[in-house]
């Protein structure tokens, strides 16, 4: 099967699962509702691997060399024969939107990652969600989610991408609000949807701006080609890129729109693992990677991307330091790690784009494994603790949950970036890219150096809060909350197996794809036409040669390791007893600041939410005023009538007088002014 | 009988059958509510079937892009015209008129006359379908909410259907106005007699007076347009003289020698297709003569200078007068439509009306009646005063639309009554629609036309959903509800689908039309006029609509269950969606999804006529700003001039 | 030259009676009725006689029409023949209209004209009808004045006839006094016209004034016209000569008020049109061109009349007062017809009304107005009874439940008064607006006509308020008093006739419009299309 056929089959399978699951529920087979999802995800993962292989073997051969393997899908599942199915979604005037899929290394890697992680999370969910009332609903939305995510990844058309983009947002909304009766879940769901939509306003405008300057194309490859052929002025392109970045900021929870992600932990834990760690939130990173041919042309926007990433990474890490809710720690760590990826993306253009993008996507790739693992692990803890997730209420679970403990430890180590684990390699590439941009970069050198410092600092903080959470949960004396009942025990096998699989991934996958294959991942990714194009632009604009591949820098690796070990050591020193430590008085205000999440929610509430609500109430009041004005106008004739009414007083003499006076007035006018 | 004749008959049936149904029900159903509502359902279902059949036939008639880029005739070319003299001869000629005269202004001669001129074209065919569909649903929704004097209720409902359909299918400008006004009478009774609120009488009067006030200006505007745009006649003979200077001729007008001989004013006409051609002709002639007079002045010898200056001043004055007239006519025409849509700040009748009328009627109001206003802009305002639309449409009414989007969204957020929330939400969406219309590009116009259908479906669906609650509980006060998901999962599911459609989620219908309308705003010519501000506001409006709708969802469907006391006996346990309720709701949701995924067939139907309108507007743009013409001449094939002789009217 | 020496004119004076046979017949029947009333009070006899009189007049009119048409066509060619009676085409149409109105009024009054007064009542009505018809064909100041008084004098009697106590008496006195005043003013104006032109013949007066005003306008001519307009303004209830209307309508018997709302208006407008010279044309060669104040005066009069009428009606609670003001407002609309016609009254070359000349719109509106107003009064007369008087707005509450048929007819009449499509009121307004908007802008009036169109549109909207209030009371409120069986076949029949007429004229206006166009001076049509 060709790559296109594989991609279409993946989408079709997922669609089938989405439609089949509610049917099962209708047929009173709710117990088996997980089967379509698990099977579809698993098969998709296999197909995605095959596709990856196909792209690897056959390479991205497109209609135009150097552009893209742009496959206009002769639509779905029957691409083998000449069945005429619509290739156009909608088209009017110059706006022509097609169902066009783009298959290249970037999308292949993303597709494989998404489906692989999703498969194991679905298996885990089958155990975790067992017996829930909305079991079928859960798996339906899950299938829809993966479908949308795959669409997002495979789309070669901005509007199709937007469809997937909004689709995953919707699924996130439905899954965060899964426990609809819980007010906090309802609030979190709404918040998540609205904040990402706020970013989407920019995204949509950006798309249209690109459409209007990009020769009225909507296909990504065509827009890139058109803009390459007909250069656009920096302001317009910068504005368009900034607007696209707005969308990414919302979806990938960057400053200032990150606050929805920690709240989104109200959903079931596997959801957090899938959506809020491994897949959906990485969409912004993916978008920027895909649009790198545009972004490399506007270095100032790139600098802004890097700064945003750095600031987000630092702030989120700072907040994560003191959180007591295990899932929240992980959520902030996700925000922080996404910040990392944006830092890397932001260097594209200052350094060779392929290196920067590869670093970001590589981190995205490894992060998917260990962050999913950590969330699932915390889910396993919750499962055992009767849905209690506050680390102050349990501890010393080493013995109670041996498998969870072991896998969680691996996840922590990978996240902290301890040497030789997956996280280490990817983080190292990002630091390397930043360092390179800071030292040899072509623009904004000082700025990248600053960001590099932030990244190192954040690495240390990451190790600290990760292991703080680990020690608080698994070390010290065993404490179990009463909600857990009498026999808190290890999770069933269906939940443990995914943990183990992901743990293996977290351990080895990083090393396997990069150092052991001589940067095979980066090289493969760089073959993506869009990234190639970005490289060419970079070469042309700066008149330099692209670096072919990242090289391992011992100094940077050492620095990263030192930061990680330092953080770990500090955490060990403070929390090895599994108890919250007493802090020196000097740190109290900082601690409070961190604990209260930097008061960002309160600030937003005061600056945006409240004013908007006041404006709404004001508008409603004002509407009464508008109505009053309309009424006033309608009363004008009545007022005139009230003025004239005394004339009709019933006295015949007066009437006669009135008639004569009227006549006299007319005559007088005429006497004084006979002709005009 | 050829296809056109059959279609014409079918159109007459579709137009008048509701009247017959109204009479039948009013007579036969008196005092028998059960029979009445069954009859009503059958009648409206039959009507829907007929309409679908008609449209199926019609779409077989129309092949998209049958008109090549080069010879796009700048006329609405309605099909299915009953009484079309061309059709009776079996020839495929279109005379833009019928042999069915209502009144001739100069009896005994072939002078101007008001005709019963109805037909189908790309602009109205979707709306005719929407009307039939929504009235079917309205009848279903009314099933057990209307018990009092049901016969009269359904009777008026069907009369309203005829009036609305008539306005959509009219191609005679006065006939359009007649149908447009006739909607007031049934609306008055439906609100005033079957309204649910205590202030229904005031609401009914307010609605009628407000809209009447606006539409009387529209009448003056229509009279003005008709009188100022007679059929141009050949300078010497009494033949129609459609000889528009070509695009190139316009560019070289200054080099032409000899005074330009414009056509003479011939008889006036009420036929919209002819009128739009006339308007374009007179506008072109007026511009051409100014250009030529300028050229003549430049080339004038000193002793001729004074004469040429006077000549130029003369034609300039004429042109200035014409554009002043067009401006006032534009305002007058817009008055009625702005109130009907409504555009903020002419919307104050709407909250009262929507909250007092029965829900089925509110559904019709938002789904269909509001479209009369937007359709009027598309059918009457843009084709008949194109230059004023280019100059003032987007800057004035686009701005009002943008204000409306934000303002109504804020108002909607602050509403506690779900009905008012839906009402303001409708105003907000219609603001977007107005902007899309006045973008006047193929994308914007197609999007706006599609959005009329989409908004009809989604706004109608919202009110249909609210009737679900109203039937079970006394109130629609959002504060008295909470956590309904637990009790009504199916209803919640449908509600979420419709809300998602409303907020323009991809895959659902509104997304497509909203994107197309946004695309219209990014046309560089519109950017020049209104900046990107309108696009920003419009896109932001989509976000605002999710703000208030998701807040509503959170308040009413999430959280712990709270319900107000139920209607009826205490032990009657309210059930989730019943079969009868499910049909309209599920059908609407399914349509939203279908149109979201496969909107192209609809866009194909409208494309040719939308291009006509936008091409007309393009000419106006070229005349007003020759630099646009020059810039576009490179990229696009030059616009074909109007060079079509009008067939002789039948004696 | 002495006109008396002209043979043709003597012939014209003697042959004049042939032209008014139907009117003479009506007056004759009236005289018989007066006498008969002394001897017998058989209502059947009186009514049959009156109906016979109307029918006979109608028959004679039909018979005479072809001959009159021939004569008129001949007269138009011979401008020297100054007949005191001019059988213009418009006059013929108005004759049928008044006869029809007379029939409706007779039906309408069957309830109120009791046995004792029936003979006198019917006789007065017939004389008024004859007078109205005569006004339309009067071509001499004396004839015109006589015809006008033939309407006024019987009306005094009619207002007195039913002894209805103080309000009725008061109404009668008011009408009498103010009517005398207005007649005096009219007569004063006539005397000026005679003095200026030396003739009492209207054709002659028009010809002389037209010729004279082309060079320089005599202030006296304008003054005379102002006086005449003022005097006739009373009959058409133009502001500020409308004062009597609300009081008299409220106090007078419904049937008489119905007559008062139609016949004097028809007469007044026809007389004005005749004096302005727009009845027979030529339309751009009129005595008072736009350079005089007369068109402006008409403009102001129209604007003031419709505005005041509509505005004042908003405040009323008495049904007949509302209808009085409504009548004032509609007089304002009809004045638009005169305004339009006078817009072309300018010697400018080639400027002619294209489609609606104003006078045709006016006559069409008169027909519509008669239909809808008489329809409304007929239903009020039908509903009014001693034990359940229908006087105030509240008395109509819930009529659609107590008497759905009457409510439906009132509904149609009110819609027509608002000007909703498919009724005569809409079509009438459409023609008036169309003509007015089409008026030339090259004259001194500039865009004033277009402005007036907008003012009229706003007025139509204001007018809708109080009509809609009535509709709301009828349909949206519940009855305040028990349903009773109303009696009165006559008013009911009159109402049905009017309702059907309103709808027919509204839906297919050609029926009336074609007749009206034939009866009014031709307009300068734009050239018709010629086949290729």
Short mmCIF file of C-alpha atoms in Angstrom, two decimals, chain A residues 26 75 86 88-95 99 133 137 159 162-164 166-167 170 173-174 177-183 185-187 189-190 193-195 197-199 201 204-206 208-209 211-212 216 235-236 239 609 611-613 615-624 626-628 630-631 633 638, chain B residues 205-206 210 213 345-349 351 406-407 409-411 413-416 424 442-443 446-447 483 485-487 496 500 503-508 511-512 514-516 518-520 522-524 532 535-536 539-540 542-543 545-548 550-551 553-554 557-560 595-600 603-604:
data_model
loop_
_atom_site.label_atom_id
_atom_site.label_comp_id
_atom_site.label_asym_id
_atom_site.label_seq_id
_atom_site.Cartn_x
_atom_site.Cartn_y
_atom_site.Cartn_z
CA UNK A 26 -26.75 1.18 22.13
CA UNK A 75 -10.41 10.87 -1.20
CA UNK A 86 -15.27 14.93 -3.57
CA UNK A 88 -13.12 19.71 -2.57
CA UNK A 89 -14.44 20.55 0.83
CA UNK A 90 -15.74 23.92 -0.16
CA UNK A 91 -14.88 26.38 -2.83
CA UNK A 92 -16.24 29.75 -3.80
CA UNK A 93 -14.55 32.55 -5.61
CA UNK A 94 -10.89 32.32 -4.83
CA UNK A 95 -11.23 30.38 -1.62
CA UNK A 99 -9.25 17.47 1.30
CA UNK A 133 -21.02 5.13 33.74
CA UNK A 137 -18.83 7.92 25.84
CA UNK A 159 -8.52 24.59 6.75
CA UNK A 162 -7.84 23.83 11.37
CA UNK A 163 -10.60 21.23 11.39
CA UNK A 164 -8.37 18.75 13.17
CA UNK A 166 -10.56 22.54 16.54
CA UNK A 167 -11.65 18.93 16.70
CA UNK A 170 -13.59 19.93 21.24
CA UNK A 173 -13.47 19.98 26.21
CA UNK A 174 -15.65 16.91 26.35
CA UNK A 177 -15.78 17.86 31.35
CA UNK A 178 -16.20 14.09 31.47
CA UNK A 179 -17.37 14.26 35.08
CA UNK A 180 -20.02 16.78 34.08
CA UNK A 181 -21.67 16.85 37.45
CA UNK A 182 -18.51 18.20 39.05
CA UNK A 183 -18.58 22.01 38.92
CA UNK A 185 -14.65 19.92 35.86
CA UNK A 186 -17.29 21.98 34.08
CA UNK A 187 -15.39 25.18 34.74
CA UNK A 189 -13.62 22.33 30.44
CA UNK A 190 -15.05 25.70 29.51
CA UNK A 193 -12.06 25.51 25.24
CA UNK A 194 -12.30 29.27 25.49
CA UNK A 195 -8.61 29.90 26.01
CA UNK A 197 -10.27 29.44 20.97
CA UNK A 198 -8.87 32.80 21.89
CA UNK A 199 -5.63 31.69 20.32
CA UNK A 201 -8.85 33.80 16.52
CA UNK A 204 -7.72 31.89 11.63
CA UNK A 205 -6.73 35.45 10.82
CA UNK A 206 -3.21 34.26 10.15
CA UNK A 208 -6.48 34.25 5.87
CA UNK A 209 -3.60 36.65 5.78
CA UNK A 211 -4.25 33.09 1.88
CA UNK A 212 -4.48 36.65 0.69
CA UNK A 216 -5.06 32.56 -2.73
CA UNK A 235 5.68 43.14 8.07
CA UNK A 236 2.86 41.15 6.51
CA UNK A 239 2.15 39.50 11.20
CA UNK A 609 -12.94 37.90 32.95
CA UNK A 611 -14.26 43.37 32.92
CA UNK A 612 -15.84 41.25 30.22
CA UNK A 613 -18.66 40.29 32.53
CA UNK A 615 -19.10 44.91 29.94
CA UNK A 616 -21.76 42.29 29.31
CA UNK A 617 -23.95 43.56 32.11
CA UNK A 618 -23.28 47.09 30.94
CA UNK A 619 -24.28 46.18 27.41
CA UNK A 620 -27.49 44.72 28.68
CA UNK A 621 -28.27 47.88 30.59
CA UNK A 622 -27.27 49.96 27.61
CA UNK A 623 -29.63 47.98 25.46
CA UNK A 624 -32.42 49.28 27.61
CA UNK A 626 -31.19 52.01 23.08
CA UNK A 627 -34.72 50.79 23.43
CA UNK A 628 -35.58 53.92 25.38
CA UNK A 630 -36.33 54.13 20.08
CA UNK A 631 -39.33 54.61 22.32
CA UNK A 633 -38.57 58.60 18.86
CA UNK A 638 -47.52 61.89 20.63
CA UNK B 205 -47.55 45.96 17.89
CA UNK B 206 -43.95 46.94 18.42
CA UNK B 210 -41.07 49.03 13.86
CA UNK B 213 -41.66 52.14 9.73
CA UNK B 345 -29.08 49.62 16.75
CA UNK B 346 -32.36 48.85 15.00
CA UNK B 347 -32.81 45.66 16.93
CA UNK B 348 -34.81 46.79 19.91
CA UNK B 349 -37.99 45.16 18.69
CA UNK B 351 -35.85 40.98 22.40
CA UNK B 406 -19.59 42.36 19.79
CA UNK B 407 -22.39 44.26 21.40
CA UNK B 409 -22.54 38.95 22.15
CA UNK B 410 -22.04 40.90 25.35
CA UNK B 411 -25.77 41.34 25.72
CA UNK B 413 -23.76 36.80 27.87
CA UNK B 414 -25.60 38.91 30.41
CA UNK B 415 -28.99 37.37 29.69
CA UNK B 416 -30.44 34.96 32.17
CA UNK B 424 -29.05 38.24 20.98
CA UNK B 442 -17.77 35.93 -4.61
CA UNK B 443 -16.43 34.41 -1.41
CA UNK B 446 -21.48 32.84 -1.31
CA UNK B 447 -20.57 32.65 2.32
CA UNK B 483 -26.83 19.77 35.47
CA UNK B 485 -26.92 16.36 31.35
CA UNK B 486 -27.56 13.83 34.05
CA UNK B 487 -31.25 13.79 33.34
CA UNK B 496 -23.99 20.48 22.30
CA UNK B 500 -20.89 23.71 18.34
CA UNK B 503 -19.75 28.63 17.39
CA UNK B 504 -18.47 27.61 13.99
CA UNK B 505 -16.68 24.39 14.74
CA UNK B 506 -15.16 22.87 11.61
CA UNK B 507 -17.14 19.95 10.31
CA UNK B 508 -20.37 21.69 11.15
CA UNK B 511 -17.73 27.02 9.88
CA UNK B 512 -17.83 26.89 6.11
CA UNK B 514 -18.09 31.95 8.27
CA UNK B 515 -14.76 31.14 6.67
CA UNK B 516 -16.06 32.19 3.27
CA UNK B 518 -14.05 36.11 6.37
CA UNK B 519 -12.33 35.39 3.09
CA UNK B 520 -14.44 38.11 1.51
CA UNK B 522 -9.53 39.82 2.99
CA UNK B 523 -10.13 40.98 -0.54
CA UNK B 524 -7.57 43.74 -0.99
CA UNK B 532 -8.59 44.37 8.64
CA UNK B 535 -12.15 40.76 9.91
CA UNK B 536 -10.62 40.95 13.36
CA UNK B 539 -13.20 36.43 13.94
CA UNK B 540 -13.28 37.64 17.49
CA UNK B 542 -16.79 33.70 16.80
CA UNK B 543 -14.74 33.48 19.98
CA UNK B 545 -20.09 33.32 20.72
CA UNK B 546 -18.28 30.38 22.25
CA UNK B 547 -17.82 32.46 25.36
CA UNK B 548 -21.48 32.98 26.08
CA UNK B 550 -20.25 27.57 26.62
CA UNK B 551 -20.97 29.56 29.73
CA UNK B 553 -23.76 25.06 28.64
CA UNK B 554 -21.76 25.06 31.84
CA UNK B 557 -26.02 21.25 31.58
CA UNK B 558 -23.01 20.74 33.81
CA UNK B 559 -22.81 20.60 37.58
CA UNK B 560 -25.31 19.13 39.98
CA UNK B 595 -23.69 20.80 5.33
CA UNK B 596 -20.53 21.15 7.32
CA UNK B 597 -18.88 18.24 5.58
CA UNK B 598 -20.33 18.54 2.09
CA UNK B 599 -21.34 22.14 1.46
CA UNK B 600 -20.10 22.17 -2.10
CA UNK B 603 -22.18 26.45 -3.25
CA UNK B 604 -22.37 25.14 -6.80
#
